[in-house]
Short mmCIF file of C-alpha atoms in Angstrom, two decimals:
data_model
loop_
_atom_site.label_atom_id
_atom_site.label_comp_id
_atom_site.label_asym_id
_atom_site.label_seq_id
_atom_site.Cartn_x
_atom_site.Cartn_y
_atom_site.Cartn_z
CA UNK R 220 0.06 -0.05 0.03
CA UNK R 221 1.19 3.63 -0.57
CA UNK R 222 0.93 6.31 1.60
CA UNK R 223 -2.06 7.57 0.13
CA UNK R 224 -3.55 4.20 0.70
CA UNK R 225 -2.45 3.67 4.15
CA UNK R 226 -3.55 7.59 5.10
CA UNK R 227 -7.49 6.81 3.80
CA UNK R 228 -7.64 3.57 5.65
CA UNK R 229 -6.19 5.47 8.71
CA UNK R 230 -8.91 7.88 8.38
CA UNK R 231 -11.44 5.77 8.03
CA UNK R 232 -11.04 4.16 11.60
CA UNK R 233 -10.87 7.41 13.08
CA UNK R 234 -14.47 8.18 11.65
CA UNK R 235 -15.59 4.58 12.75
CA UNK R 236 -14.17 4.97 15.98
CA UNK R 237 -14.86 8.54 16.83
CA UNK R 238 -17.60 9.55 14.27
CA UNK R 239 -17.58 12.25 11.57
CA UNK R 240 -15.63 15.21 13.45
CA UNK R 241 -14.71 18.21 11.40
CA UNK R 242 -11.65 18.66 13.83
CA UNK R 243 -10.44 15.55 13.13
CA UNK R 244 -11.14 15.18 9.35
CA UNK R 245 -9.70 18.64 8.59
CA UNK R 246 -6.91 18.06 11.14
CA UNK R 247 -3.23 18.52 9.37
CA UNK R 248 -1.75 14.96 9.34
CA UNK R 249 1.30 16.35 11.31
CA UNK R 250 -0.74 17.94 14.09
CA UNK R 251 -1.08 15.72 17.10
CA UNK R 252 -4.71 14.17 17.23
CA UNK R 253 -4.54 15.11 21.14
CA UNK R 254 -5.23 18.58 19.99
CA UNK R 255 -8.55 17.30 18.28
CA UNK R 256 -9.69 15.68 21.34
CA UNK R 257 -8.37 12.08 21.07
CA UNK R 258 -6.95 11.51 24.34
CA UNK R 259 -4.49 8.88 25.39
CA UNK R 260 -7.42 6.51 26.30
CA UNK R 261 -8.96 6.97 22.51
CA UNK R 262 -5.49 6.70 20.95
CA UNK R 263 -5.16 3.29 22.51
CA UNK R 264 -8.64 2.34 20.74
CA UNK R 265 -6.81 3.86 17.34
CA UNK R 266 -3.67 2.16 17.64
CA UNK R 267 -5.57 -1.09 18.55
CA UNK R 268 -7.56 -0.72 15.34
CA UNK R 269 -4.35 -0.11 13.21
CA UNK R 270 -2.77 -2.72 14.57
CA UNK R 271 -5.97 -5.16 13.78
CA UNK R 272 -6.08 -3.67 10.14
CA UNK R 273 -2.78 -3.85 9.03
CA UNK R 274 -1.69 -6.80 11.13
CA UNK R 275 1.11 -5.59 13.22
CA UNK R 276 1.93 -4.90 16.67
CA UNK R 277 3.05 -1.61 18.03
CA UNK R 278 5.26 -2.35 21.30
CA UNK R 279 4.80 0.01 23.93
CA UNK R 280 8.13 1.49 23.50
CA UNK R 281 7.18 2.98 19.99
CA UNK R 282 3.49 4.36 21.43
CA UNK R 283 5.26 7.52 22.73
CA UNK R 284 6.47 8.52 19.31
CA UNK R 285 2.75 8.14 17.75
CA UNK R 286 1.04 11.31 18.19
CA UNK R 287 -0.13 12.37 14.62
CA UNK R 288 -2.06 10.51 11.68
CA UNK R 289 1.27 11.16 9.92
CA UNK R 290 3.23 9.18 12.22
CA UNK R 291 0.71 6.20 12.26
CA UNK R 292 0.90 6.20 8.45
CA UNK R 293 4.66 5.98 8.32
CA UNK R 294 4.81 3.70 11.41
CA UNK R 295 2.30 1.24 9.20
CA UNK R 296 4.33 1.57 5.81
CA UNK R 297 7.59 0.82 7.75
CA UNK R 298 6.28 -1.90 9.88
CA UNK R 299 3.14 -3.67 7.94
CA UNK R 300 3.62 -7.07 6.95
CA UNK R 301 2.53 -8.20 3.43
CA UNK R 302 -0.61 -9.53 5.11
CA UNK R 303 -2.20 -6.13 5.91
CA UNK R 304 -5.77 -5.81 5.01
CA UNK R 305 -8.06 -3.05 4.85
CA UNK U 195 -42.42 21.88 57.19
CA UNK U 196 -39.23 21.29 55.53
CA UNK U 197 -38.06 18.78 58.49
CA UNK U 198 -39.54 16.70 60.60
CA UNK U 199 -39.64 17.12 64.40
CA UNK U 200 -36.78 15.61 64.91
CA UNK U 201 -34.86 18.02 62.43
CA UNK U 202 -34.24 15.62 59.63
CA UNK U 203 -34.94 16.84 56.36
CA UNK U 204 -37.58 15.83 54.29
CA UNK U 205 -36.63 14.09 50.90
CA UNK U 206 -39.03 14.30 47.70
CA UNK U 207 -38.76 12.84 44.29
CA UNK U 208 -38.65 15.80 41.58
CA UNK U 209 -37.75 13.21 38.73
CA UNK U 210 -37.96 10.19 37.13
CA UNK U 211 -36.61 8.54 33.83
CA UNK U 212 -37.30 4.95 32.68
CA UNK U 213 -35.77 2.66 29.77
CA UNK U 214 -37.76 -0.52 29.87
CA UNK U 215 -38.30 -3.02 27.21
CA UNK U 216 -41.52 -0.84 26.36
CA UNK U 217 -39.16 1.85 25.26
CA UNK U 218 -38.02 4.99 26.28
CA UNK U 219 -39.74 7.16 28.94
CA UNK U 220 -42.38 7.19 31.41
CA UNK U 221 -45.28 7.16 29.31
CA UNK U 222 -44.82 4.12 27.43
CA UNK U 223 -44.27 2.22 30.74
CA UNK U 224 -47.33 3.82 32.62
CA UNK U 225 -49.41 2.97 29.53
CA UNK U 226 -48.21 -0.51 29.52
CA UNK U 227 -48.70 -1.13 33.11
CA UNK U 228 -52.23 0.49 33.13
CA UNK U 229 -53.19 -1.85 30.20
CA UNK U 230 -51.28 -4.92 31.85
CA UNK U 231 -49.21 -5.61 28.54
CA UNK U 232 -46.53 -7.94 29.11
CA UNK U 233 -43.08 -6.98 28.11
CA UNK U 234 -41.73 -10.70 27.82
CA UNK U 235 -41.11 -12.27 24.46
CA UNK U 236 -38.99 -14.67 22.84
CA UNK U 237 -35.32 -13.88 23.16
CA UNK U 238 -34.09 -11.76 20.17
CA UNK U 239 -30.49 -10.93 21.23
CA UNK U 240 -28.82 -14.47 20.50
CA UNK U 241 -30.68 -17.47 19.65
CA UNK U 242 -32.06 -19.13 22.67
CA UNK U 243 -33.85 -22.04 20.36
CA UNK U 244 -33.50 -25.33 21.49
CA UNK U 245 -33.01 -24.05 25.25
CA UNK U 246 -35.27 -24.91 27.92
CA UNK U 247 -36.20 -21.18 28.29
CA UNK U 248 -35.90 -18.84 25.60
CA UNK U 249 -37.62 -15.66 26.61
CA UNK U 250 -37.10 -12.72 28.74
CA UNK U 251 -38.11 -8.84 28.85
CA UNK U 252 -35.13 -7.72 26.78
CA UNK U 253 -34.06 -4.43 26.23
CA UNK U 254 -33.72 -3.57 22.22
CA UNK U 255 -29.55 -2.88 22.44
CA UNK U 256 -29.84 -1.39 18.72
CA UNK U 257 -32.48 1.32 19.99
CA UNK U 258 -30.49 1.79 22.91
CA UNK U 259 -27.07 2.57 20.94
CA UNK U 260 -28.98 4.23 18.54
CA UNK U 261 -29.64 6.78 21.16
CA UNK U 262 -26.10 7.87 21.11
CA UNK U 263 -25.24 9.26 17.59
CA UNK U 264 -21.49 9.67 18.79
CA UNK U 265 -19.27 6.43 18.51
CA UNK U 266 -17.47 7.05 21.55
CA UNK U 267 -20.37 7.36 23.56
CA UNK U 268 -22.05 4.31 22.01
CA UNK U 269 -19.15 2.08 22.70
CA UNK U 270 -19.98 2.06 26.64
CA UNK U 271 -21.53 -0.92 28.21
CA UNK U 272 -25.23 -1.24 27.38
CA UNK U 273 -26.08 -1.28 31.12
CA UNK U 274 -24.22 2.41 31.48
CA UNK U 275 -26.27 3.71 28.02
CA UNK U 276 -29.50 2.79 29.68
CA UNK U 277 -28.50 4.26 33.04
CA UNK U 278 -27.32 7.50 31.22
CA UNK U 279 -30.59 7.99 29.06
CA UNK U 280 -32.61 7.26 32.11
CA UNK U 281 -30.81 9.77 34.33
CA UNK U 282 -30.98 12.42 31.56
CA UNK U 283 -34.53 11.83 31.42
CA UNK U 284 -35.21 12.11 35.18
CA UNK U 285 -33.21 15.06 35.33
CA UNK U 286 -35.03 16.91 32.30
CA UNK U 287 -38.48 15.82 34.13
CA UNK U 288 -36.88 17.40 37.20
CA UNK U 289 -36.41 20.70 35.62
CA UNK U 290 -32.83 20.18 35.29
CA UNK U 291 -32.12 19.39 32.00
CA UNK U 292 -29.00 22.09 31.43
CA UNK U 293 -25.98 21.84 33.64
CA UNK U 294 -25.98 24.44 36.13
CA UNK U 295 -25.48 25.39 39.80
CA UNK U 296 -28.80 23.39 40.79
CA UNK U 297 -27.54 20.23 39.18
CA UNK U 298 -23.82 20.06 39.15
CA UNK U 299 -23.29 19.19 42.93
CA UNK U 300 -25.53 16.00 42.46
CA UNK U 301 -24.19 12.71 43.87
CA UNK U 302 -24.90 9.50 42.13
CA UNK U 303 -25.95 6.47 43.82
CA UNK U 304 -27.18 3.71 41.42
CA UNK U 305 -27.55 0.22 41.83
CA UNK U 306 -26.71 -2.72 39.58
CA UNK U 307 -26.64 -6.60 40.26
CA UNK U 308 -24.68 -7.39 37.17
CA UNK U 309 -22.95 -4.32 36.17
CA UNK U 310 -21.31 -4.38 32.91
CA UNK U 311 -21.57 -7.92 32.37
CA UNK U 312 -22.12 -7.79 28.74
CA UNK U 313 -18.66 -6.03 27.98
CA UNK U 314 -17.05 -8.58 30.53
CA UNK U 315 -18.73 -11.20 28.42
CA UNK U 316 -17.32 -9.59 25.28
CA UNK U 317 -13.74 -9.56 26.56
CA UNK U 318 -13.65 -13.27 27.34
CA UNK U 319 -15.57 -13.89 23.97
CA UNK U 320 -12.49 -11.94 22.38
CA UNK U 321 -10.29 -14.38 24.42
CA UNK U 322 -11.95 -17.90 24.62
CA UNK U 323 -13.89 -17.65 21.41
CA UNK U 324 -12.00 -15.62 18.99
CA UNK U 325 -8.76 -16.72 20.37
CA UNK U 326 -7.47 -13.04 20.06
CA UNK U 327 -4.40 -12.34 21.80
CA UNK U 328 -5.02 -8.94 22.61
CA UNK U 329 -7.88 -7.34 24.44
CA UNK U 330 -9.55 -4.23 23.54
CA UNK U 331 -7.84 -1.20 25.14
CA UNK U 332 -11.20 -0.30 26.70
CA UNK U 333 -12.04 -3.72 28.21
CA UNK U 334 -11.32 -2.78 31.71
CA UNK U 335 -13.08 0.72 32.04
CA UNK U 336 -15.92 -0.86 29.98
CA UNK U 337 -16.39 -3.62 32.42
CA UNK U 338 -15.60 -2.22 35.82
CA UNK U 339 -18.66 -2.57 37.89
CA UNK U 340 -18.70 1.03 38.88
CA UNK U 341 -18.72 2.26 35.11
CA UNK U 342 -22.57 2.58 35.62
CA UNK U 343 -22.10 5.28 38.21
CA UNK U 344 -19.33 6.79 36.49
CA UNK U 345 -20.58 7.09 33.20
CA UNK U 346 -23.43 9.07 34.79
CA UNK U 347 -21.07 11.38 36.70
CA UNK U 348 -18.89 11.88 33.57
CA UNK U 349 -21.67 12.65 30.66
CA UNK U 350 -23.91 14.44 32.87
CA UNK U 351 -21.53 16.33 34.76
CA UNK U 352 -22.45 15.64 38.52
CA UNK U 353 -19.88 16.21 40.64
CA UNK U 354 -21.13 14.90 44.03
CA UNK U 355 -19.87 10.99 45.08
CA UNK U 356 -20.69 8.38 42.53
CA UNK U 357 -21.17 4.74 43.81
CA UNK U 358 -22.58 1.99 42.28
CA UNK U 359 -24.36 -0.35 44.84
CA UNK U 360 -24.46 -4.36 44.28
CA UNK U 361 -26.72 -6.06 46.54
CA UNK U 362 -28.37 -8.62 43.46
CA UNK U 363 -31.74 -8.01 43.36
CA UNK U 364 -32.06 -5.31 46.01
CA UNK U 365 -29.21 -2.99 44.49
CA UNK U 366 -31.64 -0.10 43.31
CA UNK U 367 -33.31 -0.31 46.56
CA UNK U 368 -30.31 -0.23 48.63
CA UNK U 369 -29.02 2.75 46.31
CA UNK U 370 -32.09 4.43 47.01
CA UNK U 371 -32.29 3.95 50.40
CA UNK U 372 -28.87 5.48 50.86
CA UNK U 373 -29.52 8.45 48.69
CA UNK U 374 -32.67 8.75 50.99
CA UNK U 375 -30.56 8.73 53.90
CA UNK U 376 -27.88 10.97 52.77
CA UNK U 377 -30.29 13.55 51.94
CA UNK U 378 -32.45 13.26 55.12
CA UNK U 379 -29.00 13.73 57.31
CA UNK U 380 -27.74 16.71 55.69
CA UNK U 381 -24.95 14.98 53.57
CA UNK U 382 -26.58 15.41 50.04
CA UNK U 383 -28.98 17.94 48.84
CA UNK U 384 -29.29 16.08 45.50
CA UNK U 385 -29.06 12.61 44.60
CA UNK U 386 -29.24 10.97 40.80
CA UNK U 387 -30.64 7.40 42.21
CA UNK U 388 -32.02 4.15 40.78
CA UNK U 389 -30.73 0.94 39.03
CA UNK U 390 -29.81 -0.65 35.56
CA UNK U 391 -29.18 -4.04 34.57
CA UNK U 392 -29.01 -5.13 31.02
CA UNK U 393 -27.48 -8.49 30.97
CA UNK U 394 -29.58 -11.45 28.86
CA UNK U 395 -26.56 -13.05 27.31
CA UNK U 396 -26.54 -16.71 26.40
CA UNK U 397 -23.96 -17.77 28.91
CA UNK U 398 -25.89 -15.84 31.71
CA UNK U 399 -29.16 -17.29 30.42
CA UNK U 400 -27.67 -21.07 30.82
CA UNK U 401 -26.20 -20.12 34.38
CA UNK U 402 -29.99 -18.95 35.31
CA UNK U 403 -31.23 -22.27 33.87
CA UNK U 404 -28.99 -23.96 35.69
CA UNK U 405 -30.07 -22.46 39.31
CA UNK U 406 -33.51 -23.91 38.15
CA UNK U 407 -35.29 -20.74 39.28
CA UNK U 408 -36.30 -19.51 35.57
CA UNK U 409 -40.31 -20.04 35.11
CA UNK U 410 -41.31 -22.14 32.05
CA UNK U 411 -44.38 -21.64 29.94
CA UNK U 412 -45.46 -22.21 26.45
CA UNK U 413 -46.40 -18.49 26.53
CA UNK U 414 -43.71 -16.12 27.29
CA UNK U 415 -46.30 -13.25 28.47
CA UNK U 416 -47.87 -15.87 30.72
CA UNK U 417 -44.64 -17.05 32.45
CA UNK U 418 -44.54 -14.36 35.28
CA UNK U 419 -47.37 -14.96 37.72
CA UNK U 420 -46.37 -14.08 40.82
CA UNK U 421 -48.69 -15.52 44.02
CA UNK U 422 -50.33 -17.66 41.24
CA UNK U 423 -51.05 -21.27 42.14
CA UNK U 424 -49.10 -22.26 39.07
CA UNK U 425 -46.10 -19.64 39.54
CA UNK U 426 -43.13 -21.95 38.92
CA UNK U 427 -40.12 -19.33 38.56
CA UNK U 428 -38.72 -15.89 37.57
CA UNK U 429 -38.72 -14.38 34.19
CA UNK U 430 -35.35 -12.53 33.42
CA UNK U 431 -35.88 -8.39 32.25
CA UNK U 432 -34.14 -5.62 31.65
CA UNK U 433 -34.38 -1.91 32.24
CA UNK U 434 -32.92 1.24 34.05
CA UNK U 435 -34.72 3.67 36.25
CA UNK U 436 -33.24 6.98 37.54
CA UNK U 437 -34.84 9.26 39.89
CA UNK U 438 -33.87 12.66 41.35
CA UNK U 439 -33.99 12.77 45.17
CA UNK U 440 -33.79 15.96 46.62
CA UNK U 441 -34.16 17.83 49.91
CA UNK U 442 -37.68 19.21 50.08
CA UNK U 443 -36.79 22.99 51.00
CA UNK U 444 -34.10 23.18 48.01
CA UNK U 445 -36.87 21.38 45.69
CA UNK U 446 -39.34 24.09 46.89
CA UNK U 447 -36.84 26.87 46.54
CA UNK U 448 -36.18 26.36 42.84
CA UNK U 449 -39.90 25.40 42.20
CA UNK U 450 -39.22 22.01 41.32
CA UNK U 451 -42.19 19.39 40.38
CA UNK U 452 -42.66 17.20 43.20
CA UNK U 453 -43.58 13.58 42.32
CA UNK U 454 -43.66 12.16 45.74
CA UNK U 455 -42.07 11.88 49.29
CA UNK U 456 -39.77 9.65 50.34
CA UNK U 457 -40.44 8.74 53.98
CA UNK U 458 -38.52 5.74 54.95
CA UNK U 459 -36.15 3.04 54.10
CA UNK U 460 -35.19 -0.04 56.13
CA UNK U 461 -32.90 -2.46 55.17
CA UNK U 462 -31.68 -6.19 56.87
CA UNK U 463 -29.55 -9.20 56.02
CA UNK U 464 -30.89 -12.74 56.23
CA UNK U 465 -27.44 -13.95 57.17
CA UNK U 466 -28.62 -17.08 56.48
CA UNK U 467 -28.54 -18.50 52.78
CA UNK U 468 -27.35 -17.53 49.66
CA UNK U 469 -30.46 -18.03 47.78
CA UNK U 470 -33.32 -19.20 50.06
CA UNK U 471 -34.99 -16.11 51.39
CA UNK U 472 -36.08 -15.61 55.00
CA UNK U 473 -39.55 -14.31 56.15
CA UNK U 474 -37.79 -13.01 59.36
CA UNK U 475 -35.12 -11.15 57.26
CA UNK U 476 -37.61 -9.70 55.14
CA UNK U 477 -40.15 -8.87 57.84
CA UNK U 478 -37.55 -6.90 59.65
CA UNK U 479 -36.80 -4.85 56.65
CA UNK U 480 -40.25 -3.86 56.36
CA UNK U 481 -40.62 -3.18 59.96
CA UNK U 482 -37.37 -0.82 59.72
CA UNK U 483 -38.92 0.96 56.67
CA UNK U 484 -42.20 1.50 58.79
CA UNK U 485 -40.18 2.62 62.15
CA UNK U 486 -38.02 4.92 59.76
CA UNK U 487 -41.13 6.53 58.14
CA UNK U 488 -42.66 6.47 61.75
CA UNK U 489 -45.85 4.56 60.16
CA UNK U 490 -48.28 1.87 61.68
CA UNK U 491 -48.92 -0.86 59.32
CA UNK U 492 -52.56 0.55 58.81
CA UNK U 493 -50.69 3.74 57.32
CA UNK U 494 -49.82 1.60 54.47
CA UNK U 495 -52.18 1.60 51.64
CA UNK U 496 -50.60 -0.47 49.04
CA UNK U 497 -47.27 -2.73 49.05
CA UNK U 498 -45.46 -3.08 45.74
CA UNK U 499 -44.50 -6.58 46.30
CA UNK U 500 -40.82 -8.33 45.51
CA UNK U 501 -43.17 -11.08 43.89
CA UNK U 502 -40.49 -12.65 41.84
CA UNK U 503 -43.11 -15.74 40.91
CA UNK U 504 -40.61 -18.20 42.11
CA UNK U 505 -42.90 -20.42 44.77
CA UNK U 506 -40.15 -19.88 47.56
CA UNK U 507 -39.83 -16.06 46.91
CA UNK U 508 -43.66 -15.34 46.82
CA UNK U 509 -44.36 -17.49 50.09
CA UNK U 510 -41.74 -16.40 52.23
CA UNK U 511 -42.86 -12.83 50.98
CA UNK U 512 -46.35 -13.65 52.03
CA UNK U 513 -45.02 -14.91 55.47
CA UNK U 514 -42.80 -11.91 55.77
CA UNK U 515 -45.93 -9.38 55.03
CA UNK U 516 -47.95 -10.97 57.49
CA UNK U 517 -45.17 -11.00 60.13
CA UNK U 518 -44.75 -7.14 59.70
CA UNK U 519 -48.30 -5.81 59.13
CA UNK U 520 -49.84 -8.23 61.77
CA UNK U 521 -53.39 -8.34 61.69
CA UNK U 522 -53.93 -5.88 58.40
CA UNK U 523 -51.86 -8.02 56.02
CA UNK U 524 -54.31 -9.72 54.62
CA UNK U 525 -56.31 -6.16 53.79
CA UNK U 526 -53.33 -4.50 52.46
CA UNK U 527 -53.07 -4.40 48.48
CA UNK U 528 -50.20 -5.93 46.96
CA UNK U 529 -49.17 -6.33 43.48
CA UNK U 530 -45.81 -7.23 41.80
CA UNK U 531 -44.69 -5.48 38.43
CA UNK U 532 -42.62 -8.40 37.70
CA UNK U 533 -45.78 -9.85 36.23
CA UNK U 534 -45.53 -7.62 33.11
CA UNK U 535 -41.62 -6.65 32.84
CA UNK U 536 -40.17 -9.67 34.41
CA UNK U 537 -37.35 -9.65 37.25
CA UNK U 538 -35.36 -6.64 35.93
CA UNK U 539 -32.52 -8.00 38.72
CA UNK U 540 -30.59 -4.72 39.95
CA UNK U 541 -32.74 -2.33 38.29
CA UNK U 542 -35.96 -3.87 39.59
CA UNK U 543 -36.32 -1.64 42.87
CA UNK U 544 -35.82 1.33 40.70
CA UNK U 545 -38.56 0.49 38.05
CA UNK U 546 -40.96 -0.59 40.86
CA UNK U 547 -40.53 2.54 42.63
CA UNK U 548 -41.32 4.46 39.55
CA UNK U 549 -44.41 2.25 38.85
CA UNK U 550 -45.45 2.97 42.70
CA UNK U 551 -45.30 6.37 42.60
CA UNK U 552 -46.78 6.54 39.19
CA UNK U 553 -49.66 4.64 40.63
CA UNK U 554 -49.95 7.01 43.99
CA UNK U 555 -50.03 9.79 41.11
CA UNK U 556 -52.86 8.63 39.29
CA UNK U 557 -55.02 7.09 42.20
CA UNK U 558 -54.55 3.52 40.96
CA UNK U 559 -52.59 0.36 41.83
CA UNK U 560 -51.33 -1.79 38.68
CA UNK U 561 -52.57 -5.19 39.37
CA UNK U 562 -50.58 -8.46 39.38
CA UNK U 563 -51.03 -10.03 36.14
CA UNK U 564 -51.34 -13.83 35.35
CA UNK U 565 -53.12 -14.24 38.47
CA UNK U 566 -55.59 -16.75 37.74
CA UNK U 567 -56.07 -19.19 41.07
CA UNK U 568 -54.24 -17.99 44.48
CA UNK U 569 -51.47 -20.14 45.72
CA UNK U 570 -52.96 -21.04 49.23
CA UNK U 571 -50.07 -20.38 50.73
CA UNK U 572 -50.17 -16.44 49.22
CA UNK U 573 -53.08 -15.45 50.98
CA UNK U 574 -52.67 -11.82 50.61
CA UNK U 575 -55.07 -9.16 48.81
CA UNK U 576 -53.20 -9.71 45.48
CA UNK U 577 -54.74 -7.05 43.10
CA UNK U 578 -55.46 -9.20 40.20
CA UNK U 579 -55.25 -8.87 36.52
CA UNK U 580 -56.19 -5.25 36.18
CA UNK U 581 -55.50 -1.77 37.28
CA UNK U 582 -57.45 -0.92 40.34
CA UNK U 583 -58.69 2.54 41.44
CA UNK U 584 -57.21 3.15 44.56
CA UNK U 585 -56.69 6.77 46.40
CA UNK U 586 -53.35 5.35 47.95
CA UNK U 587 -51.39 7.77 50.24
CA UNK U 588 -48.69 5.64 51.65
CA UNK U 589 -46.82 2.84 49.72
CA UNK U 590 -43.94 0.34 50.42
CA UNK U 591 -41.84 -0.91 47.71
CA UNK U 592 -39.83 -4.13 48.54
CA UNK U 593 -36.97 -5.48 46.94
CA UNK U 594 -35.11 -8.93 48.02
CA UNK U 595 -31.98 -9.96 46.61
CA UNK U 596 -29.72 -12.96 46.51
CA UNK U 597 -26.90 -13.38 49.31
CA UNK U 598 -30.07 -12.30 51.58
CA UNK U 599 -30.28 -8.57 51.28
CA UNK U 600 -33.66 -7.09 51.80
CA UNK U 601 -34.61 -3.14 51.27
CA UNK U 602 -37.59 -1.66 51.52
CA UNK U 603 -38.80 1.91 50.75
CA UNK U 604 -41.80 3.97 51.94
CA UNK U 605 -43.29 6.89 49.49
CA UNK U 606 -46.20 9.20 50.32
CA UNK U 607 -48.26 10.64 47.62
CA UNK U 608 -47.51 14.15 46.20
CA UNK U 609 -50.51 16.10 47.62
CA UNK U 610 -49.60 14.68 51.17
CA UNK U 611 -46.39 16.48 51.14
CA UNK U 612 -47.53 19.88 51.75
CA UNK U 613 -46.73 19.79 55.69
#
C-alpha cells in the first residue's frame, strides 16, 4: 500500500471510532490528534484498530512516538507485513 | 415543614426516567402497566432456540445504542447507556435539563446487580472464542462494575460522590435507600439514584437455567405469575430507572415538580443462605422501613411486592408481610410489577419505585397479571389482572436479593407532602 492508501484507511478508522468530526477530518496530518480531542485512552483504541487492520503489533516503547495521523501512516508503511488488510 | 420534629430533612422525588422493554420514557411504561401489556417475549439478542427457556423481557440494544449518535459514547456497556438515558430523562423531568449550579453538585448512587456484564462477556469472548491474543484497550474501563455510576457522573457533569451499589436484586432499592438517608441527614442536597441492569446473554441465561429458578411456560407473556398457584419461576428482565431525590426545602426554592415524598427506608440481611429467602429477615426490613417512616402498618395503603414468581419467594414474602403487617396484612393491597416486566434484577427496585409513584400519582394500583388461581400459601390481597382505582396515600416497595439482602422503601403521595 502506498502512503495515500494507508492514510485513507487510517482516516476511515478514525471516523469509525470517533464519528464524523470536522476537527479530526480537517486536522493536518502532522498535528497531534490530542489537539482534536483524541486523548490517550482514545489513542489506545485507534492503535488497537490500526494493529488489527494492518496486522502489526506496536510495542509499548513505540507508542509515545505516535502522536499524529502522519506518524501512524509512516509507522504502518515501515512495519506492516504483506498480510496487511483493509 | 421542611424538616420533621427530629430535625431530619424531608426528601422528595422531583424527577423520574425509565428505559424499559416498552421503550424510552415514562409514558410507554405507564401505558403498558395500565393496560397490563406484558414485555416478555422470545429472546432476539441471540438464538435461544433449543434451550429450556428462550424468553425474557429484553431491551433492544440497537435502539439503546441508536440514542447515542457519537460512537465514543455508543461504545459504553449497554448497562451504562441505559442508565445515562434514564438519568438524563429524570433530570429533565426535574427541571434540571441543563448543567448548572442546581444540578452540578448532585451525587450519583445507583444500583446494578450485574454491572457491565455484556462488556465483560465480550472481553472473554475475544479471548476464549475468537482466540484474540490482545484484549480491546477499553475492556477494563467498560467492564468495571462502577462504570454505571461513573458514566452518569461523567456524561451528565454530576460532581457529587458516585457509587455503584451491588446487592443483587436489592441493588436499586439499597441505592435509593442510601440516597434517601444521605439527604435526610444533610450530607447531600440532591442525588440521582436508581438502578440499571442489561445482562441477557446466552452464558448468563444458561447460568440461570442451571440454577433452576426460571419460569417455564409455553406462552412467554404468561410465564411471570407472582402469587398464582401455577407460579414456577422468575422471568429475566432488563431496564433502567433513575429518580432525582432532593431535599424538600431546596426543591421548593427552585420550584421543582414534587412527584412524591420518600418517607422511610429499612434494610436488613438474612444472614442465612445464598438463595433461600428468610421471612424473618424480610419482615425485619419492612418493620425497619415503617419505623424509619414513623408509620403503623395500618397507614400503608399498598405494597409493591418483590413478587418474583418463584414459589419460594412468593410464599416467604407472604409470610414476611404477615409478620410485619400483623392483622392488616390480608387487607393491604399487594401487587407485583414483575408479572409484566419480568425481574429486572438490580434495576427492579427503581423500576418498581417508579411504578409505585406513578400509581400514587394516578390514584391507581397496577395489577398483578397472570394471577388466575391463588396459591393458598400466598393469601394476601393480590390485586389481580387489572388496574384498580385506589387513592393510596402511602406505599411500600420491597426488594429482596440473593445473598439475603432486603431493602424496603416507603413513599407518600405528592399532595400529602405539603405539611
